């Protein structure tokens, strides 16, 4: 599974944050948290 988000601040881009092998139907909370941290880091860098 690959987690991503759509970035529309400058143009239109799809940013892939992280990927992992999904072994159950539920997405592990730590993978969701990791993707959210990566997104926040990306957005902070774009603002600078």
mmCIF file of C-alpha atoms in Angstrom:
data_model
loop_
_atom_site.group_PDB
_atom_site.id
_atom_site.type_symbol
_atom_site.label_atom_id
_atom_site.label_comp_id
_atom_site.label_asym_id
_atom_site.label_seq_id
_atom_site.Cartn_x
_atom_site.Cartn_y
_atom_site.Cartn_z
ATOM 1 C CA UNK A 1 0.000 0.000 0.000
ATOM 2 C CA UNK A 2 1.177 3.532 -0.727
ATOM 3 C CA UNK A 3 0.002 6.570 1.219
ATOM 4 C CA UNK A 4 -0.096 9.910 -0.583
ATOM 5 C CA UNK A 5 -1.661 13.355 -0.590
ATOM 6 C CA UNK A 6 -2.588 15.890 -3.250
ATOM 7 C CA UNK A 7 -0.664 19.172 -3.162
ATOM 8 C CA UNK A 8 -2.192 22.153 -4.954
ATOM 9 C CA UNK A 9 -0.206 25.069 -3.485
ATOM 10 C CA UNK A 10 2.010 25.356 -6.580
ATOM 11 C CA UNK A 11 0.526 23.582 -9.545
ATOM 12 C CA UNK A 12 -0.984 20.178 -8.974
ATOM 13 C CA UNK A 13 1.151 17.337 -7.637
ATOM 14 C CA UNK A 14 0.613 13.977 -5.998
ATOM 15 C CA UNK A 15 3.151 13.404 -3.228
ATOM 16 C CA UNK A 16 3.841 9.779 -2.255
ATOM 17 C CA UNK A 17 4.763 9.714 1.413
ATOM 18 C CA UNK A 18 5.488 6.104 2.264
ATOM 19 C CA UNK A 19 4.782 2.544 1.261
ATOM 20 C CA UNK A 20 4.476 -0.715 3.163
ATOM 21 C CA UNK A 21 3.200 -4.271 2.803
ATOM 22 C CA UNK A 22 -0.324 -4.433 4.158
ATOM 23 C CA UNK A 23 -0.943 -7.758 5.927
ATOM 24 C CA UNK A 24 -4.452 -7.045 7.269
ATOM 25 C CA UNK A 25 -7.488 -5.035 6.204
ATOM 26 C CA UNK A 26 -6.635 -2.229 8.659
ATOM 27 C CA UNK A 27 -3.933 0.318 7.923
ATOM 28 C CA UNK A 28 -1.494 0.380 10.859
ATOM 29 C CA UNK A 29 -1.862 3.630 12.855
ATOM 30 C CA UNK A 30 1.923 4.128 12.894
ATOM 31 C CA UNK A 31 1.953 4.190 9.071
ATOM 32 C CA UNK A 32 -0.806 6.822 9.039
ATOM 33 C CA UNK A 33 1.102 8.860 11.639
ATOM 34 C CA UNK A 34 4.287 8.564 9.584
ATOM 35 C CA UNK A 35 2.499 9.814 6.458
ATOM 36 C CA UNK A 36 1.055 12.771 8.407
ATOM 37 C CA UNK A 37 4.535 13.692 9.701
ATOM 38 C CA UNK A 38 5.983 13.498 6.182
ATOM 39 C CA UNK A 39 3.153 15.689 4.858
ATOM 40 C CA UNK A 40 3.684 18.298 7.590
ATOM 41 C CA UNK A 41 7.432 18.291 6.873
ATOM 42 C CA UNK A 42 6.798 18.737 3.143
ATOM 43 C CA UNK A 43 4.387 21.609 3.710
ATOM 44 C CA UNK A 44 6.829 23.323 6.067
ATOM 45 C CA UNK A 45 9.592 23.093 3.459
ATOM 46 C CA UNK A 46 7.290 24.498 0.764
ATOM 47 C CA UNK A 47 6.496 27.536 2.934
ATOM 48 C CA UNK A 48 10.192 28.386 3.493
#
